[in-house]
CSV table of C-alpha atoms and ligand atoms in Angstrom, one decimal:
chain,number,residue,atom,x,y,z
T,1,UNK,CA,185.5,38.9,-45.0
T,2,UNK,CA,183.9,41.9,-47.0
T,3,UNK,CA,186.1,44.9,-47.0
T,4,UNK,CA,184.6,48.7,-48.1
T,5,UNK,CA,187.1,50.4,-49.7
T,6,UNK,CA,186.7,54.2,-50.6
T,7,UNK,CA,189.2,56.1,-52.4
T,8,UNK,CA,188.7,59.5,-53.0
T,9,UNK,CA,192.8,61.3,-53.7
T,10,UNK,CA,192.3,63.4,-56.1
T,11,UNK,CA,189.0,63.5,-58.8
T,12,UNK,CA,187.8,59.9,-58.8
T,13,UNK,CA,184.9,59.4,-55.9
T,14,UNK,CA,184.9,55.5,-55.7
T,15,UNK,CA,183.9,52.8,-53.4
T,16,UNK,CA,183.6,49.1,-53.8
T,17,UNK,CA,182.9,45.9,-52.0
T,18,UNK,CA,186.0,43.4,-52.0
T,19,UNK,CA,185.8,39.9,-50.7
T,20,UNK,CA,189.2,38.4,-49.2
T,21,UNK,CA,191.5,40.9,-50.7
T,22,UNK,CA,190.6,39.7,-53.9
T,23,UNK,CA,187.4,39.3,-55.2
T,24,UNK,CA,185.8,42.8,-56.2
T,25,UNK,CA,182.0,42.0,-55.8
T,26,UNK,CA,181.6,45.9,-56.9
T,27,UNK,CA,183.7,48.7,-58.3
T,28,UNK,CA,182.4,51.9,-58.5
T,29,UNK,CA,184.0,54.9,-60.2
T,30,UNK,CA,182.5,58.2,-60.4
T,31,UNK,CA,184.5,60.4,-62.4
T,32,UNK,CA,185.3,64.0,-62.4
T,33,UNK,CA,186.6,64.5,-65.6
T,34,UNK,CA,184.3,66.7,-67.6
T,35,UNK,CA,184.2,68.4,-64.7
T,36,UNK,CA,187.9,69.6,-65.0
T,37,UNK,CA,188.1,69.2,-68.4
T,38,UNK,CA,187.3,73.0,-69.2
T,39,UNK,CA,190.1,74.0,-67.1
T,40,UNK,CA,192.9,71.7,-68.2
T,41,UNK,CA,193.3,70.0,-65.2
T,42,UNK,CA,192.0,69.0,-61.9
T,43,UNK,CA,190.9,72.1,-59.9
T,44,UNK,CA,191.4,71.0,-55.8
T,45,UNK,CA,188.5,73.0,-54.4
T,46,UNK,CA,185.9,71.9,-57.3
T,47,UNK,CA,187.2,68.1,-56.7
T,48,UNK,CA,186.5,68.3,-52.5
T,49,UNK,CA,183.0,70.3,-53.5
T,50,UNK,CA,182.0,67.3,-56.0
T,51,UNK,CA,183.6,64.5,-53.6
T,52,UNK,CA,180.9,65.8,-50.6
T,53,UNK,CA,178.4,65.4,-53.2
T,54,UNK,CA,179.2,62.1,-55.0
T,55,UNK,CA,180.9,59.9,-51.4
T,56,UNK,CA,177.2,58.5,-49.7
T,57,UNK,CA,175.5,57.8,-53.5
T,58,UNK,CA,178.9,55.8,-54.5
T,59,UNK,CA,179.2,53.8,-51.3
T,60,UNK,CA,175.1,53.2,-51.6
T,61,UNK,CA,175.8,52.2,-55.3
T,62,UNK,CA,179.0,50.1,-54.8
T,63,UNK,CA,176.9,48.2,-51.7
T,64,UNK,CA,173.7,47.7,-54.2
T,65,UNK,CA,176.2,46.5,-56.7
T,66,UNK,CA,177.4,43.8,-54.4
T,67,UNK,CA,174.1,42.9,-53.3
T,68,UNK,CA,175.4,43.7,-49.7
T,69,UNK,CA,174.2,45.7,-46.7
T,70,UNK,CA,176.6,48.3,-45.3
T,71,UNK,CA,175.9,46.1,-41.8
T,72,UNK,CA,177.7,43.4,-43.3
T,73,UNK,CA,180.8,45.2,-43.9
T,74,UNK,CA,183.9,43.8,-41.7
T,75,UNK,CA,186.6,46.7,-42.5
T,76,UNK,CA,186.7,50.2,-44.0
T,77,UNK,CA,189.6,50.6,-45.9
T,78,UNK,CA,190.8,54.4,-46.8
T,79,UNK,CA,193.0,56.3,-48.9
T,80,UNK,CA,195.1,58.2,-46.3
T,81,UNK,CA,197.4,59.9,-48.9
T,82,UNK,CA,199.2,61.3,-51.0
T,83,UNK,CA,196.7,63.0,-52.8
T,84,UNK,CA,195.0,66.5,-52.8
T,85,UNK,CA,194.4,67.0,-48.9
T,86,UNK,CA,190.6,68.1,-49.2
T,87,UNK,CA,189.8,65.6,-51.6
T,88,UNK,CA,191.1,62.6,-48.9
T,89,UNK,CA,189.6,64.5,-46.4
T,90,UNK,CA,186.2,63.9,-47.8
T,91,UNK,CA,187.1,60.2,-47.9
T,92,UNK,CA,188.5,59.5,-44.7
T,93,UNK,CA,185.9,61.7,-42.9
T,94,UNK,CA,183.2,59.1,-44.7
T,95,UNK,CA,185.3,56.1,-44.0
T,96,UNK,CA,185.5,57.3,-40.0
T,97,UNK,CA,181.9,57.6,-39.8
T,98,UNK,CA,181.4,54.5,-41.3
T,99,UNK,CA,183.4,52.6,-39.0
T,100,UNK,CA,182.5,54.6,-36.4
T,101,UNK,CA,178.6,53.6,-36.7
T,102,UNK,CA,179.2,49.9,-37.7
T,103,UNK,CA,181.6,49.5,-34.8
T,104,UNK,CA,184.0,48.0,-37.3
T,105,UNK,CA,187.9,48.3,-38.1
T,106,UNK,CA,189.0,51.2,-39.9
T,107,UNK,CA,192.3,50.5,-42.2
T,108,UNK,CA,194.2,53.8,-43.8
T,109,UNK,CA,196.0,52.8,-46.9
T,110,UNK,CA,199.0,54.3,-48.9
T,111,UNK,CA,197.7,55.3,-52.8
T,112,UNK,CA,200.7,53.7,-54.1
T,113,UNK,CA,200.5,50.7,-52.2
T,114,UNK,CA,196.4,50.3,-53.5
T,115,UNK,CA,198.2,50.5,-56.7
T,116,UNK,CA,200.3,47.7,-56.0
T,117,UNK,CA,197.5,45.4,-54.7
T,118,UNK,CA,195.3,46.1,-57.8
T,119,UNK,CA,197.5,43.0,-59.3
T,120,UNK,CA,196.7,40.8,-56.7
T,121,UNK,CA,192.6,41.4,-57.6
T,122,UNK,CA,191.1,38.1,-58.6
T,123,UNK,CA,194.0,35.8,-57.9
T,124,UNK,CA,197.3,35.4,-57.6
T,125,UNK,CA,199.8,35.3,-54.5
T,126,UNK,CA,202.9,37.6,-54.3
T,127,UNK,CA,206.2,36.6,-55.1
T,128,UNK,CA,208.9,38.3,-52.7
T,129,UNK,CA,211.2,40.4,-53.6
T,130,UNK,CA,209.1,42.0,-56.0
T,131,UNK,CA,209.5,45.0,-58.2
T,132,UNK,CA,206.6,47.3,-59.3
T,133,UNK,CA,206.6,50.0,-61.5
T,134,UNK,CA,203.7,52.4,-60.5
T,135,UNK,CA,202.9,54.9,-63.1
T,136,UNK,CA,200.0,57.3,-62.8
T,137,UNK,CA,199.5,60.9,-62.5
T,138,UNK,CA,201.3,61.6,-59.3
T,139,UNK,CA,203.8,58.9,-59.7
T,140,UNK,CA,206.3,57.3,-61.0
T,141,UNK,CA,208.2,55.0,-58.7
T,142,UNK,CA,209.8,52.1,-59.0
T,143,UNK,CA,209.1,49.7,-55.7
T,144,UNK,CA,211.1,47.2,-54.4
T,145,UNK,CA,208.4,45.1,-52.4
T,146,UNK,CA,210.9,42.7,-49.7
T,147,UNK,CA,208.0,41.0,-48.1
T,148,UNK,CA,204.2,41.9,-47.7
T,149,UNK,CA,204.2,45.9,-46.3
T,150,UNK,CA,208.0,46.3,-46.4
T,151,UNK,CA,208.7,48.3,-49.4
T,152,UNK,CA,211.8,50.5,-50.8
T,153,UNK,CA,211.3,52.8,-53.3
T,154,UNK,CA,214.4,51.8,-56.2
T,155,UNK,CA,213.7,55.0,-58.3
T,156,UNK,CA,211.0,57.7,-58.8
T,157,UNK,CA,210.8,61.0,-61.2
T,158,UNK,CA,212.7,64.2,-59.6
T,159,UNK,CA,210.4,66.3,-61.7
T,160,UNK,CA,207.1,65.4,-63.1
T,161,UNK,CA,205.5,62.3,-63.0
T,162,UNK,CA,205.0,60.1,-66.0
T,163,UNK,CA,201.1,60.6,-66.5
T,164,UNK,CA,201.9,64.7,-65.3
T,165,UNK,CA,204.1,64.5,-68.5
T,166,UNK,CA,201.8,63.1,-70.8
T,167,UNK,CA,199.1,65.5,-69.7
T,168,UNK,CA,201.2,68.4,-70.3
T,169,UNK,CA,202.0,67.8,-73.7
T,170,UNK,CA,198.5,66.7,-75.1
T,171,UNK,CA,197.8,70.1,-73.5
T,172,UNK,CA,200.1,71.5,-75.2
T,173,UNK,CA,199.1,69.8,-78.6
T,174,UNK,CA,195.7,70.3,-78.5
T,175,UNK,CA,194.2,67.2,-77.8
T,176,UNK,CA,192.6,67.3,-74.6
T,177,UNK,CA,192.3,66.2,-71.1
T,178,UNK,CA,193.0,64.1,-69.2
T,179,UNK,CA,196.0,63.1,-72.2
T,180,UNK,CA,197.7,59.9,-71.5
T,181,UNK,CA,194.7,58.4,-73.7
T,182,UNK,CA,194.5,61.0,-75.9
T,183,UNK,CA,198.3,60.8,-76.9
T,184,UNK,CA,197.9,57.1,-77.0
T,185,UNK,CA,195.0,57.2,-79.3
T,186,UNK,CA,196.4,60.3,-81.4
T,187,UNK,CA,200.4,58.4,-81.2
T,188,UNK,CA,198.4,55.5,-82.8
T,189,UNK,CA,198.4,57.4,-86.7
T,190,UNK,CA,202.2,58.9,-85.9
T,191,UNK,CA,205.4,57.8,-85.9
T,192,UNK,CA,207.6,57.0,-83.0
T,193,UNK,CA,211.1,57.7,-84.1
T,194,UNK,CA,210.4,61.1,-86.2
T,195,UNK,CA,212.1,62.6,-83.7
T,196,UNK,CA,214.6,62.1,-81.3
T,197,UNK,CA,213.7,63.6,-77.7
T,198,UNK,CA,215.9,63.2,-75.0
T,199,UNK,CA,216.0,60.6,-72.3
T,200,UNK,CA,217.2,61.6,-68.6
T,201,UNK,CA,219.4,58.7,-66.7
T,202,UNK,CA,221.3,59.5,-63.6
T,203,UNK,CA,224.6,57.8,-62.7
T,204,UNK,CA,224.1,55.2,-60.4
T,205,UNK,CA,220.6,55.9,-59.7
T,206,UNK,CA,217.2,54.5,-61.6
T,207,UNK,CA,215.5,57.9,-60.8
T,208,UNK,CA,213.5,59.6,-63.9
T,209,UNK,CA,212.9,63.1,-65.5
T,210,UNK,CA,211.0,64.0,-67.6
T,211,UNK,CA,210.9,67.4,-67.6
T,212,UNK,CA,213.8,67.3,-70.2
T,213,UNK,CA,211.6,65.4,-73.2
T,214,UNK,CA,208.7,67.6,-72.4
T,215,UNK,CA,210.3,71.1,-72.7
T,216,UNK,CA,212.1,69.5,-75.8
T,217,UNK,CA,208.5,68.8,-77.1
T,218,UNK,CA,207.6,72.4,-76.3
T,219,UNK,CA,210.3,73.5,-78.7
T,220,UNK,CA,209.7,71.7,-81.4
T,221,UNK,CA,205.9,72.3,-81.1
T,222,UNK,CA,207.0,76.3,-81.2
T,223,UNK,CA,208.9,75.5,-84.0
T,224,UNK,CA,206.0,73.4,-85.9
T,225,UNK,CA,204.0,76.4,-85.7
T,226,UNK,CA,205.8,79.0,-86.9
T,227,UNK,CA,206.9,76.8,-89.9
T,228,UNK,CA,204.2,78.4,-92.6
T,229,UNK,CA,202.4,75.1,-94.0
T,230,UNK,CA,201.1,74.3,-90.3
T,231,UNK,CA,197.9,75.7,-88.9
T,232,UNK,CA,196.6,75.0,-85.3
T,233,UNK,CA,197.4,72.4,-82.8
T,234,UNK,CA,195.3,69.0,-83.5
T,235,UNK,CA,193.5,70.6,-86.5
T,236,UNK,CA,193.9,70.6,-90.5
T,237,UNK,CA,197.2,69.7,-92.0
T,238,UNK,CA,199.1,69.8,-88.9
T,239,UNK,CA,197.7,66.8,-87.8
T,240,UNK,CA,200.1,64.5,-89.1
T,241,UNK,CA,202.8,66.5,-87.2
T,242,UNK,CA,200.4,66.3,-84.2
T,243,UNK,CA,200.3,62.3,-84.5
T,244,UNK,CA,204.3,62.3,-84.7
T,245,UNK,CA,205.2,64.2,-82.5
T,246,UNK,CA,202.7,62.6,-79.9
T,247,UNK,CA,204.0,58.9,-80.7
T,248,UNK,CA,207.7,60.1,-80.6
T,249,UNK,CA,206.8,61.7,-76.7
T,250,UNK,CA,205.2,58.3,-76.0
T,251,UNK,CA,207.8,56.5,-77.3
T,252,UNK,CA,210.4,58.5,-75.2
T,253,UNK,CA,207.9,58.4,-71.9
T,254,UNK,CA,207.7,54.3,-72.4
T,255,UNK,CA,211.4,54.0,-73.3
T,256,UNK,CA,212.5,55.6,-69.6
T,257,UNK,CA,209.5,53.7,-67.7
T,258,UNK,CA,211.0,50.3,-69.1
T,259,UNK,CA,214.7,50.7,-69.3
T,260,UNK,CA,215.2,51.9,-65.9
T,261,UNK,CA,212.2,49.1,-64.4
T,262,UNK,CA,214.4,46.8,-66.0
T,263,UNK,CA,217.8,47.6,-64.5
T,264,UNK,CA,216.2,48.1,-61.2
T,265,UNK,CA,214.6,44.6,-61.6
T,266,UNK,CA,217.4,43.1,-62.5
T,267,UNK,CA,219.9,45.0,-59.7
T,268,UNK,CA,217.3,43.5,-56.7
T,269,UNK,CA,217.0,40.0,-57.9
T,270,UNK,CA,213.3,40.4,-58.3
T,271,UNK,CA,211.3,37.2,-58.8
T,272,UNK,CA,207.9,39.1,-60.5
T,273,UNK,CA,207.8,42.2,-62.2
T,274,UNK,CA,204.7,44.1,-61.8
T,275,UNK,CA,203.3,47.4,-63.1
T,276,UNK,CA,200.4,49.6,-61.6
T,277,UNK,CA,198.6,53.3,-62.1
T,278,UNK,CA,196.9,55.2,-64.7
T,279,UNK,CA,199.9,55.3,-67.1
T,280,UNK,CA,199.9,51.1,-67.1
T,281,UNK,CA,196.2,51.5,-68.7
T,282,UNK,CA,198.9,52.3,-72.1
T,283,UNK,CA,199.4,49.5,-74.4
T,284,UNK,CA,203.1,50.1,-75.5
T,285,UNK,CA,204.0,50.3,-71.9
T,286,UNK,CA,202.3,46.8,-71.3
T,287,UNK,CA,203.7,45.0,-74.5
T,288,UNK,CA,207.7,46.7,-73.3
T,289,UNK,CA,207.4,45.9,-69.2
T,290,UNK,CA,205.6,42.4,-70.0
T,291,UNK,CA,208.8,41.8,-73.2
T,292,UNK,CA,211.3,43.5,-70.6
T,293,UNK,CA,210.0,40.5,-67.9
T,294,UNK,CA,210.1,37.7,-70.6
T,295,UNK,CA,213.9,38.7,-71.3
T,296,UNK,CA,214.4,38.4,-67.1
T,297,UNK,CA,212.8,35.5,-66.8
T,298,UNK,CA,210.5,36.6,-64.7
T,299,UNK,CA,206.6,36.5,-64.1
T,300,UNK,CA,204.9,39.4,-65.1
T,301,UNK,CA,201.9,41.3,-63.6
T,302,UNK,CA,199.6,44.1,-64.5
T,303,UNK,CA,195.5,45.0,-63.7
T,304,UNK,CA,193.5,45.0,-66.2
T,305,UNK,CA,192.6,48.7,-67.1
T,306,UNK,CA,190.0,49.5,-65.2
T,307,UNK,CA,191.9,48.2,-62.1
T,308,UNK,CA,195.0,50.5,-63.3
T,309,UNK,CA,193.4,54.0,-63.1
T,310,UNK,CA,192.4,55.3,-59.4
T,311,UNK,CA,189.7,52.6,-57.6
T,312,UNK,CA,188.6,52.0,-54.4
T,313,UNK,CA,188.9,48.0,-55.0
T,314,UNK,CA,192.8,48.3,-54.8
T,315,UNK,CA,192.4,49.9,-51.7
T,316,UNK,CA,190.1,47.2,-50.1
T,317,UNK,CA,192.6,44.6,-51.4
T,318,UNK,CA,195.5,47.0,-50.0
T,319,UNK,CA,193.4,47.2,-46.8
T,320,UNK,CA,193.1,43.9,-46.2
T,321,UNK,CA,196.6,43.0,-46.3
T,322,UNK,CA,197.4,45.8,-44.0
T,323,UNK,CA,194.4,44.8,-41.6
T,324,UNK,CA,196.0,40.9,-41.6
T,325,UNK,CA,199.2,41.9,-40.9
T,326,UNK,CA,199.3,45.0,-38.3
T,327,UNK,CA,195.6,45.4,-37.0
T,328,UNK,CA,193.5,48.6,-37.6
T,329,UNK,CA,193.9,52.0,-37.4
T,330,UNK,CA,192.7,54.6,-34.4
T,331,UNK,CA,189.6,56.9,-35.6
T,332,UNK,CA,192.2,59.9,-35.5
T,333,UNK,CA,194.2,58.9,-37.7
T,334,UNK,CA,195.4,61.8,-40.0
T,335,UNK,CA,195.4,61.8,-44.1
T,336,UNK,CA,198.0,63.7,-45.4
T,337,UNK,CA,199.1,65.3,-49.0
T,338,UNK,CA,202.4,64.2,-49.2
T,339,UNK,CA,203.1,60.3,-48.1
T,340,UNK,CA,206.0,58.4,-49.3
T,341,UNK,CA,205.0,54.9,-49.5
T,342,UNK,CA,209.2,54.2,-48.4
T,343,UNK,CA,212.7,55.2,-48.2
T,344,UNK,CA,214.0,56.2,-51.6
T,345,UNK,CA,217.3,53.4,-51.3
I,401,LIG,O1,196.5,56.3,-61.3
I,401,LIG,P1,195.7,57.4,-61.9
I,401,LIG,O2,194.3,57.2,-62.3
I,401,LIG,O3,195.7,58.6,-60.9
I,401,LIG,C1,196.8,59.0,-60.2
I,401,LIG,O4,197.1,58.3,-59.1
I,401,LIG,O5,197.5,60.0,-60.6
I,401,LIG,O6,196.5,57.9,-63.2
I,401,LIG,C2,196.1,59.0,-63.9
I,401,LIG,C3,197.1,59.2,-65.0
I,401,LIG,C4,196.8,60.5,-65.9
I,401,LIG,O7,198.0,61.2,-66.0
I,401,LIG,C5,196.4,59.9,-67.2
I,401,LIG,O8,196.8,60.7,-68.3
I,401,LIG,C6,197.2,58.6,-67.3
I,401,LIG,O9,197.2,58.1,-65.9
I,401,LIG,N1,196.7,57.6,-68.2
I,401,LIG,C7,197.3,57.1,-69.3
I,401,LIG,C8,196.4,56.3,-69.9
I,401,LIG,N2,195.3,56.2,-69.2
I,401,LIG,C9,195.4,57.1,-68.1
I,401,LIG,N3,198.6,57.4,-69.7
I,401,LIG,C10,198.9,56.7,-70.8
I,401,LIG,N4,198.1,55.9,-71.6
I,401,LIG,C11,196.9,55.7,-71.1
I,401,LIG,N5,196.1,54.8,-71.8
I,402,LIG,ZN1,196.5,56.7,-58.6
């Protein structure tokens, strides 16, 4: 069974061509990044615009990819949310028509829960309960998977999300956009434990916050400034500082991912840890979640890193699932900004 899967939440336009749930025949990824670049961040209105422009030539390109014909297509699978509500619009209007002129099932799919399926791409069968630790841009939640579609969300941030963190403080140092891989690359000449920024834990709770480092890093960054031998952010002598202070924020971003995935792992009697998003693409969060699940004793999951950042393969594997296990989707079906995957427990 070939599944289509288009994903188009925020400033990715993708599509690709999944066989099964698992094999990804094609992967397409058309992104918007120099677009938003100049302003620091995505722009919504600029993202739909470009979206209208890119969805046909990425499907047409993920189908030639596969060496398929969109005729032999059994499913559409769709981001319905959360996400920037023009941008999915442009996706799910696509996806409609799609299904709509091949006469064929149309599945709406949870952006978290593509997430989750991106580590069941090329193999591998879930092991229930589960626990995933979704880190990207818009999230950072902790899932609780029961059984196949049943989740419960463990813990997730109650300010910024990890990879909204990270973004804001290469901002802030200078070092571009989007900056989870910049702060990785710059953290890689710094040192983690020059300083000591704060770590949010709530009693009783595995929630996150990382407002608290990030405002810390603001400080200090003020303070590194004004301090006469430094000149401007990411340039000259304060480059070292730059590399510091950028590995001690990873450091402190990775520290809270892990620790509370851990507890949380341990609390539900998960038998496979997994992690997912943009933010799993980082190496020090890979070597800590996969060391964290060695010291469990559990299996450990994660996508490889093109399967981590925003694709429209997780959502044809997602799709799938969904399609198996409760049928498709009405042609009115809605896509909307804001959709928790679960119940926070
Ligand atoms: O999953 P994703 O592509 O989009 C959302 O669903 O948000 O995640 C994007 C996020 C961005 O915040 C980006 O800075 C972060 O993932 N990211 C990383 C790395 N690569 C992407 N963060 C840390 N280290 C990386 N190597
Ligand atoms: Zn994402």
């Amino acid at each position: 069974m070939l599944t289509l899967g288009i994903e188009t939440s925020c400033d990715e336009t993708a599509a690709a061509v999944v066989r099964d749930g698992r094999a990804v025949l094609s992967s397409v990824v058309a992104s918007q990044a120099d677009l938003h670049a100049q302003f620091g961040g995505v722009v919504p209105e600029v993202a739909s615009r470009r979206h209208m422009e890119l969805i046909c030539p990425v499907v047409e390109q993920a189908l030639s990819q596969a060496q398929a014909q969109l005729g032999q297509m059994d499913a559409i699978a769709v981001t319905q949310g959360p996400g920037l509500i023009g941008s999915l619009l442009v996706g799910m209007s696509a996806a409609k028509a799609y299904a709509y002129a091949l006469r064929k099932p149309l599945v709406a799919v949870n952006h978290v829960e593509g997430h989750v399926y991106a580590n069941y791409l090329n193999g591998g069968e879930m092991q229930c309960p589960a626990v995933c630790l979704v880190a990207s841009g818009g999230h950072s939640d902790i899932v609780f998977i029961e059984q196949p579609g049943v989740y419960k969300i463990l813990g997730w941030t109650r300010d910024d999300a990890a990879g909204e963190a990270l973004d804001k403080v290469a901002r802030l140092l200078g070092l571009g956009w989007p900056g989870g891989p910049a702060i990785e690359a710059c953290a890689k000449e710094g040192d983690a434990h020059a300083f000591d920024l704060p770590r949010a834990s709530f009693p009783g709770s595995f929630d996150f916050s990382f407002s608290g480092p990030k405002t810390a890093v603001a400080r200090l960054w003020q303070a590194c400034r004004r301090s006469a031998e430094l000149g401007a952010p990411g340039e000259g002598p304060c480059r070292g500082a730059v590399a510091d202070v950028a590995a001690s924020f990873q450091e402190a971003v990775v520290d809270a991912l892990v620790g509370h995935t851990r507890k949380a792992a341990a609390w539900a009697g998960a038998r496979e840890l997994l992690l997912a998003g943009g933010v799993a693409s980082n190496a020090l969060l890979r070597q800590r979640v996969a060391a964290a699940a060695a010291e469990l004793g559990l299996p450990f999951r994660c996508p490889p890193t093109w399967l981590c950042t925003d694709n429209a393969a997780m959502i044809a594997a997602a799709g799938y699932h969904a399609l198996q296990r409760r049928g498709p989707d009405s042609l009115d079906v809605d896509t909307f900004s804001a959709l928790p995957l679960a119940q926070h427990i």
